[in-house]
Amino acid sequence: MNHDILLESGTNELEIVLFTIANSSFGINVLKVREIINPLPITATPNSHQHVEGIIRLRQEVIPVVDLANVLALPPSEKPAQDKLIIAELNKMKVAFHVHSVSRIHRISWEQIEKPSDLSTGFESHTIGIVKMDQILALLLDFEKIVVDINPKTGLDVEEVKSLGERERSNKHILIAEDSAVLRKLLEETLSTAGYNHLHFFNDGKAAWTYLSTENVENPVIDLVISDIEMPQMDGHHLTKKIKEHPELNQIPIVIFSSIISDDLYHKGEKVGATEQISKPEIGRLITTIDQCLA
């Protein structure tokens, strides 16, 4: 799949692959998708998680298959032979997401994606945003959370931070832009364990930018920014670009912490001026990078 069509860095746009499960429409960021294939024979694995159908072998790789209908408590496919497997890569691992049909790729702005309100969808715990297009409302799923729920080892490991040894408390202020509630909680826990207590969390880039760019005597000076890439309203690349173009904020170190750091994305992050880019869930590396930036 050619990602070069994806615009220059920091334009606040993304491309999503639309797919359906039962009669509902969902989306996945193209940057997570390696390929889309017809169903392959699935080998059942004993004692696996209820959402895992088994494993497939794809060109010598063994990949777990996650049944999204099962995850979302939706009815199974009526025409299984026409189903598709979306082979995705996130948190440095490959996963096959079993869906019922795949339509096409849409280019949209993060501004078209709204945070789900608790009333808007029964799937809110698995949704990071609602995509509004001409005739379609589609839900952007939180694939990282789905994977971490199945295999907690793919999430952030507090033990990894403890292994870094006794740490001094730091008086530095860190701003974190991260749209996943699960990851915000984990980051708070791990960064606090690492000695960083002055944490300022925002659940999208736009809210983080408003805080940073609004002169307010009460706001402490931010010493470092940690940002996800995928966020409703404003993504991490656009946020980084705006900070680096601002005459008074451009010296703040920015660490991009994302599940989709690929070669392509690394170049985009460099282009907008990110100080460092780290793939989730490498929390130990994140902490040592913060230590270096704030030394």
Short mmCIF file of C-alpha atoms in Angstrom, two decimals:
data_model
loop_
_atom_site.label_atom_id
_atom_site.label_comp_id
_atom_site.label_asym_id
_atom_site.label_seq_id
_atom_site.Cartn_x
_atom_site.Cartn_y
_atom_site.Cartn_z
CA MET A 1 0.00 0.00 0.00
CA ASN A 2 1.57 3.29 -1.06
CA HIS A 3 1.53 5.91 1.69
CA ASP A 4 3.31 8.55 -0.42
CA ILE A 5 -0.04 9.99 -1.42
CA LEU A 6 -0.25 11.16 2.15
CA LEU A 7 0.36 14.88 1.92
CA GLU A 8 3.22 16.81 3.37
CA SER A 9 4.00 16.80 7.08
CA GLY A 10 1.89 18.67 9.59
CA THR A 11 -1.17 19.35 7.40
CA ASN A 12 -3.50 17.87 10.04
CA GLU A 13 -4.93 15.40 7.52
CA LEU A 14 -5.06 11.64 7.47
CA GLU A 15 -6.35 8.85 5.29
CA ILE A 16 -8.66 6.19 6.65
CA VAL A 17 -9.77 2.84 5.31
CA LEU A 18 -13.53 2.47 5.83
CA PHE A 19 -14.86 -0.96 6.72
CA THR A 20 -18.09 -2.46 8.03
CA ILE A 21 -19.05 -4.91 10.73
CA ALA A 22 -22.69 -5.97 10.68
CA ASN A 23 -24.38 -2.71 9.55
CA SER A 24 -21.99 -0.31 11.24
CA SER A 25 -19.18 1.70 9.61
CA PHE A 26 -15.73 2.02 11.12
CA GLY A 27 -12.35 3.43 10.13
CA ILE A 28 -8.68 2.65 10.58
CA ASN A 29 -5.78 5.00 9.83
CA VAL A 30 -4.06 3.93 6.58
CA LEU A 31 -0.71 4.29 8.34
CA LYS A 32 -1.55 1.28 10.50
CA VAL A 33 -2.55 -0.88 7.54
CA ARG A 34 0.03 -3.12 5.87
CA GLU A 35 -2.40 -4.93 3.54
CA ILE A 36 -5.99 -6.13 3.20
CA ILE A 37 -6.50 -9.78 2.27
CA ASN A 38 -9.21 -12.38 1.77
CA PRO A 39 -9.72 -14.80 4.67
CA LEU A 40 -7.05 -17.46 5.17
CA PRO A 41 -7.44 -20.73 7.07
CA ILE A 42 -7.35 -19.92 10.79
CA THR A 43 -5.64 -22.25 13.25
CA ALA A 44 -7.38 -22.20 16.61
CA THR A 45 -5.10 -21.64 19.61
CA PRO A 46 -5.96 -23.22 22.94
CA ASN A 47 -6.62 -20.93 25.94
CA SER A 48 -6.57 -17.83 23.76
CA HIS A 49 -8.50 -14.66 24.58
CA GLN A 50 -12.22 -14.69 23.64
CA HIS A 51 -11.65 -12.02 20.97
CA VAL A 52 -8.87 -13.97 19.26
CA GLU A 53 -10.09 -16.42 16.62
CA GLY A 54 -6.70 -18.03 16.23
CA ILE A 55 -3.64 -17.48 14.06
CA ILE A 56 -2.91 -17.32 10.36
CA ARG A 57 0.34 -17.88 8.49
CA LEU A 58 1.11 -15.13 5.99
CA ARG A 59 4.38 -15.42 4.08
CA GLN A 60 6.21 -17.17 6.93
CA GLU A 61 4.77 -14.82 9.55
CA VAL A 62 2.38 -16.06 12.20
CA ILE A 63 -0.24 -13.38 12.95
CA PRO A 64 -3.08 -13.44 15.52
CA VAL A 65 -6.60 -12.82 14.19
CA VAL A 66 -8.87 -10.52 16.23
CA ASP A 67 -12.60 -10.81 15.54
CA LEU A 68 -13.81 -7.20 15.70
CA ALA A 69 -17.48 -8.26 15.67
CA ASN A 70 -16.79 -10.16 18.88
CA VAL A 71 -14.88 -7.20 20.41
CA LEU A 72 -17.78 -4.84 19.66
CA ALA A 73 -20.53 -7.34 20.58
CA LEU A 74 -21.97 -7.18 17.04
CA PRO A 75 -23.53 -10.11 15.14
CA PRO A 76 -21.21 -12.36 13.11
CA SER A 77 -20.89 -12.03 9.36
CA GLU A 78 -23.74 -13.28 7.17
CA LYS A 79 -21.35 -14.00 4.28
CA PRO A 80 -18.07 -15.14 5.85
CA ALA A 81 -16.55 -16.03 2.47
CA GLN A 82 -16.67 -12.33 1.54
CA ASP A 83 -15.10 -11.12 4.79
CA LYS A 84 -11.69 -9.41 4.83
CA LEU A 85 -8.65 -9.41 7.08
CA ILE A 86 -6.98 -6.04 7.67
CA ILE A 87 -3.33 -6.74 8.44
CA ALA A 88 -2.28 -3.91 10.74
CA GLU A 89 0.96 -3.03 12.47
CA LEU A 90 0.94 -1.17 15.77
CA ASN A 91 3.05 -1.17 18.92
CA LYS A 92 5.71 -2.97 16.85
CA MET A 93 3.52 -6.03 16.24
CA LYS A 94 1.27 -7.30 13.46
CA VAL A 95 -2.39 -8.15 14.01
CA ALA A 96 -5.09 -9.31 11.56
CA PHE A 97 -8.43 -7.60 12.25
CA HIS A 98 -11.35 -9.66 10.91
CA VAL A 99 -14.00 -7.35 9.35
CA HIS A 100 -17.04 -7.96 7.17
CA SER A 101 -16.29 -5.68 4.23
CA VAL A 102 -13.84 -2.97 3.22
CA SER A 103 -14.96 -0.03 1.10
CA ARG A 104 -12.35 2.58 0.20
CA ILE A 105 -9.79 5.08 1.41
CA HIS A 106 -10.96 8.57 2.37
CA ARG A 107 -8.74 11.58 2.98
CA ILE A 108 -10.05 13.73 5.80
CA SER A 109 -8.91 16.37 8.28
CA TRP A 110 -8.52 15.56 11.97
CA GLU A 111 -10.91 18.50 12.47
CA GLN A 112 -13.67 16.31 10.99
CA ILE A 113 -13.19 13.85 13.83
CA GLU A 114 -15.07 14.50 17.05
CA LYS A 115 -14.45 12.93 20.41
CA PRO A 116 -17.24 10.46 21.17
CA SER A 117 -19.59 11.59 23.91
CA ASP A 118 -20.88 8.92 26.24
CA LEU A 119 -24.32 9.25 24.68
CA SER A 120 -23.24 9.06 21.06
CA THR A 121 -22.28 5.41 20.81
CA GLY A 122 -22.50 2.12 22.59
CA PHE A 123 -18.92 1.45 21.49
CA GLU A 124 -17.39 4.48 23.25
CA SER A 125 -14.84 2.45 25.22
CA HIS A 126 -13.38 1.24 21.92
CA THR A 127 -13.74 4.51 19.98
CA ILE A 128 -11.30 7.41 19.70
CA GLY A 129 -13.40 9.51 17.37
CA ILE A 130 -16.48 9.93 15.21
CA VAL A 131 -15.72 10.72 11.57
CA LYS A 132 -18.26 12.93 9.82
CA MET A 133 -18.26 12.70 6.03
CA ASP A 134 -20.95 13.65 3.53
CA GLN A 135 -23.26 10.68 3.83
CA ILE A 136 -21.41 8.63 6.40
CA LEU A 137 -20.78 8.59 10.12
CA ALA A 138 -17.94 6.19 10.90
CA LEU A 139 -16.28 5.35 14.18
CA LEU A 140 -12.50 5.46 14.41
CA LEU A 141 -11.63 2.55 16.68
CA ASP A 142 -8.97 2.53 19.40
CA PHE A 143 -6.99 -0.41 18.01
CA GLU A 144 -4.23 0.01 20.59
CA LYS A 145 -6.72 -0.43 23.42
CA ILE A 146 -8.27 -3.48 21.72
CA VAL A 147 -4.82 -5.09 21.48
CA VAL A 148 -3.77 -4.14 25.03
CA ASP A 149 -7.07 -5.51 26.43
CA ILE A 150 -6.25 -8.85 24.77
CA ASN A 151 -2.56 -8.84 25.66
CA PRO A 152 -1.62 -6.42 28.47
CA LYS A 153 2.09 -7.11 27.78
CA THR A 154 1.79 -4.86 24.71
CA GLY A 155 0.92 -1.90 26.95
CA LEU A 156 3.23 0.28 29.05
CA ASP A 157 5.13 -1.68 31.68
CA VAL A 158 5.57 0.10 35.00
CA GLU A 159 8.09 -2.58 36.03
CA GLU A 160 10.35 -1.39 33.22
CA VAL A 161 10.41 2.05 34.87
CA LYS A 162 11.11 0.58 38.31
CA SER A 163 14.09 -1.26 36.83
CA LEU A 164 15.66 2.13 36.06
CA GLY A 165 16.30 2.38 39.83
CA GLU A 166 15.65 4.98 42.54
CA ARG A 167 14.92 8.35 41.01
CA GLU A 168 14.95 11.94 42.13
CA ARG A 169 11.71 13.90 42.08
CA SER A 170 11.76 16.46 39.30
CA ASN A 171 10.27 19.95 39.38
CA LYS A 172 10.01 20.09 35.58
CA HIS A 173 6.58 20.56 33.97
CA ILE A 174 5.62 18.13 31.20
CA LEU A 175 2.65 18.56 28.85
CA ILE A 176 1.19 15.33 27.44
CA ALA A 177 -1.19 15.24 24.45
CA GLU A 178 -2.73 11.75 24.30
CA ASP A 179 -6.29 10.91 23.29
CA SER A 180 -6.50 7.43 24.82
CA ALA A 181 -7.82 7.53 28.39
CA VAL A 182 -6.13 4.18 29.08
CA LEU A 183 -2.74 5.52 27.97
CA ARG A 184 -3.16 8.80 29.85
CA LYS A 185 -3.65 6.80 33.04
CA LEU A 186 -0.68 4.53 32.30
CA LEU A 187 1.54 7.51 31.42
CA GLU A 188 0.56 9.26 34.63
CA GLU A 189 1.46 6.16 36.63
CA THR A 190 4.77 5.49 34.85
CA LEU A 191 5.96 9.12 34.70
CA SER A 192 5.11 9.62 38.39
CA THR A 193 7.07 6.46 39.23
CA ALA A 194 9.95 7.97 37.25
CA GLY A 195 9.86 11.11 39.42
CA TYR A 196 7.89 13.45 37.15
CA ASN A 197 4.90 14.76 39.11
CA HIS A 198 4.11 18.03 37.32
CA LEU A 199 2.11 16.52 34.46
CA HIS A 200 -0.44 18.40 32.36
CA PHE A 201 -2.68 16.10 30.28
CA PHE A 202 -4.75 17.03 27.21
CA ASN A 203 -6.81 14.62 25.16
CA ASP A 204 -6.15 16.20 21.77
CA GLY A 205 -3.57 18.39 20.08
CA LYS A 206 -5.91 21.35 19.77
CA ALA A 207 -6.54 21.57 23.52
CA ALA A 208 -2.79 21.23 24.14
CA TRP A 209 -2.05 24.00 21.63
CA THR A 210 -4.66 26.32 23.17
CA TYR A 211 -3.06 25.84 26.59
CA LEU A 212 0.48 26.40 25.29
CA SER A 213 -0.29 29.40 23.10
CA THR A 214 -2.60 31.29 25.47
CA GLU A 215 -0.73 33.69 27.69
CA ASN A 216 -1.89 33.01 31.20
CA VAL A 217 0.10 34.09 34.23
CA GLU A 218 -1.19 31.11 36.22
CA ASN A 219 0.06 28.51 33.72
CA PRO A 220 3.46 27.10 34.65
CA VAL A 221 6.16 27.18 31.98
CA ILE A 222 6.19 23.86 30.10
CA ASP A 223 9.65 22.26 29.95
CA LEU A 224 8.84 19.35 27.59
CA VAL A 225 5.96 18.09 25.41
CA ILE A 226 5.06 14.42 24.81
CA SER A 227 2.58 13.95 21.97
CA ASP A 228 0.76 11.09 20.32
CA ILE A 229 0.35 11.34 16.53
CA GLU A 230 -3.29 10.29 16.03
CA MET A 231 -5.66 12.65 17.85
CA PRO A 232 -9.04 14.20 16.99
CA GLN A 233 -9.10 17.92 16.10
CA MET A 234 -5.30 18.27 15.75
CA ASP A 235 -2.73 15.53 15.27
CA GLY A 236 0.73 15.38 16.84
CA HIS A 237 2.61 16.40 13.71
CA HIS A 238 0.50 19.53 13.30
CA LEU A 239 0.89 20.35 17.01
CA THR A 240 4.69 19.91 16.73
CA LYS A 241 4.81 22.14 13.65
CA LYS A 242 2.84 24.91 15.40
CA ILE A 243 5.07 24.79 18.50
CA LYS A 244 8.26 24.88 16.42
CA GLU A 245 6.97 27.83 14.36
CA HIS A 246 6.08 29.84 17.48
CA PRO A 247 8.81 32.38 18.40
CA GLU A 248 8.47 31.86 22.15
CA LEU A 249 7.75 28.11 22.28
CA ASN A 250 10.10 26.75 19.65
CA GLN A 251 12.83 25.79 22.15
CA ILE A 252 10.57 23.30 23.99
CA PRO A 253 11.74 19.70 23.33
CA ILE A 254 8.97 17.59 21.76
CA VAL A 255 8.93 13.80 22.04
CA ILE A 256 6.48 12.02 19.73
CA PHE A 257 5.26 8.82 21.42
CA SER A 258 3.12 6.79 19.06
CA SER A 259 2.16 3.25 18.11
CA ILE A 260 2.72 3.96 14.41
CA ILE A 261 6.33 5.12 14.17
CA SER A 262 7.41 3.73 10.79
CA ASP A 263 10.18 4.96 8.46
CA ASP A 264 7.59 7.08 6.62
CA LEU A 265 6.30 8.62 9.79
CA TYR A 266 9.78 9.14 11.20
CA HIS A 267 10.61 11.43 8.27
CA LYS A 268 7.39 13.38 8.83
CA GLY A 269 8.23 13.85 12.50
CA GLU A 270 11.75 15.04 11.63
CA LYS A 271 10.35 17.46 9.07
CA VAL A 272 8.10 19.20 11.61
CA GLY A 273 10.91 19.43 14.16
CA ALA A 274 10.30 16.64 16.69
CA THR A 275 13.23 16.30 19.09
CA GLU A 276 12.80 12.53 19.44
CA GLN A 277 10.33 9.87 18.26
CA ILE A 278 9.61 6.73 20.23
CA SER A 279 7.36 3.81 19.46
CA LYS A 280 4.82 2.68 22.04
CA PRO A 281 5.21 0.78 24.28
CA GLU A 282 8.94 1.59 24.83
CA ILE A 283 8.34 3.38 28.11
CA GLY A 284 11.91 2.84 29.41
CA ARG A 285 13.31 4.59 26.35
CA LEU A 286 10.74 7.39 26.76
CA ILE A 287 11.87 8.00 30.36
CA THR A 288 15.60 8.03 29.52
CA THR A 289 14.87 10.41 26.60
CA ILE A 290 12.95 12.77 28.92
CA ASP A 291 15.86 12.59 31.41
CA GLN A 292 18.31 13.58 28.64
CA CYS A 293 16.11 16.40 27.29
CA LEU A 294 15.60 17.88 30.75
CA ALA A 295 19.15 17.35 32.09
#
